[in-house]
Amino acid sequence: MQYRTFGKLDWEPSALGFGAMRLPILDGDSSKIDEPLATRMIRTAIDAGVNYVDTAWPYHQQQSEPFVGRVLQDGYRDKVKLATKLPSWLIKEAADFDKHLNIQLERLQTDTIDFYLLHGLNKTAWPNLRDLGVLAWAEKAIASGRIQYLGFSFHDDLSVFKEIVDANDWTFCQIMYNYMDTHFQAGEEGLAYAANKGLAVVVMEPLRGGSLTRPAPQPVADLWAGASTQRSQADWALQWVWNNPKVSLLLSGMTEMQHVEENLVSASKSGVGLLSPDELDLVDRVSKAYRSLSPIPCTDCKYCMPCPSGVAIPRIFSLYNAVQMYGDDANAKRSYNLFMSPENRADQCVECGQCEEACPQQIKIIEWLKTCHSFLAESASS
Ligand code: SF4
Ligand code: SF4
């Protein structure tokens, strides 16, 4: 295992962290974790040097935290730093902070959470928590030893990210980052911004939810085939993240023992600067080849936003484009139907035309929104 730096802390995280959000399940039911297999997977990773385990309140329909608590018995708790997250969306009053932390400590069978994150901060969740006094509350939780360090995970635009980074002396943050999403959410600029301010940066979605390991479309497959060093698609994606010195560690949500074994091999040979300039150029060309498959030439400039009817135009185009790039229909439909609020979906468009006047790419936004909605609103299983 390779170890890295973690912001200002005198502690070295393993390059690979275990994310307990995509554990193996039974009967297709995410609340039924295949505990014998998942236990072997997590303990195999820890035995190989993984020292960071990440879970959260909602993972596996609230079964991940209690499961992780059980896995870390038999001496395993002492071998890792444990991260979990305050369920920001459930916090309605200040008393809810303690209420949820106490339940989490019990579920995890521990006296302390090493790394406690405010989960999924965005432009609405953050002001709510801030105004309810989350920072003062966290100081007390740290003083009492129930939390060791405070951080946040993030899903919103770069400007919101910077505002949150600047609002507190955070120890760490967790952002989505992979070679296809360098300008999405916090992105490359946010990563550098946080790291330069001394925050450790934990990377999630290094494989873009598995999209980057799906069978590659021909133009991408041709590029990988021409590489001087042959790697699996997963290894390329992981090494690209580890290559960046500003990344502290990456989390991988592993679903099979084979994922654990392969990721451990990747992590053991990982390092800053491992990829040669030619290899970085190849990854860049792969990224461009994926993008060339996008039917909608949206650059995510957001000049069309805000839509007066609330339509999340670039986000919807990104989901539709992802279907064409990665062939992962189910993921895109799930994001659209489960994670996008109905007020932001494409069928809210009243065809006022304002967005089309603003779009520098001259995209026929109204027509494309209809296409996107009729595809994405279908059942995720279809
Ligand atoms: S045309 Fe539709 S998507 Fe565009 S600004 Fe008007 S309501 Fe919003
Ligand atoms: S203005 Fe056009 S290119 Fe920019 S985000 Fe909107 S649709 Fe995409």
Coordinates of C-alpha atoms in Angstrom, one line a residue, residues 2 15 22 47 49 59 87 107 116 181 189 221 241 256-257 264 266 278 288 304 312 316 320 359 366 375:
Q2 CA 1.1 3.5 -0.7
A15 CA -4.0 5.9 -1.2
R22 CA -21.8 0.0 -2.9
D47 CA -5.2 -6.3 6.2
G49 CA -3.0 -1.5 4.5
Y59 CA -26.0 4.3 2.6
P87 CA -27.3 13.7 7.3
R107 CA -24.5 2.2 15.2
Y116 CA -17.1 13.7 10.5
D181 CA -15.3 15.7 -14.5
E189 CA -10.0 24.4 -9.6
A221 CA -11.1 1.5 -26.9
V241 CA -6.5 10.7 -9.7
E256 CA -17.0 -7.5 -5.5
M257 CA -13.9 -9.1 -4.0
L264 CA -5.3 -3.0 -4.0
S266 CA -3.5 -0.4 -8.3
D278 CA 2.5 10.8 -22.8
K288 CA -12.0 14.2 -25.6
C304 CA -28.7 29.9 -19.9
A312 CA -31.7 22.5 -14.6
I316 CA -30.1 17.5 -17.8
Y320 CA -28.4 12.7 -21.5
C359 CA -26.7 30.0 -25.4
I366 CA -36.3 23.5 -26.0
F375 CA -35.8 9.3 -22.6

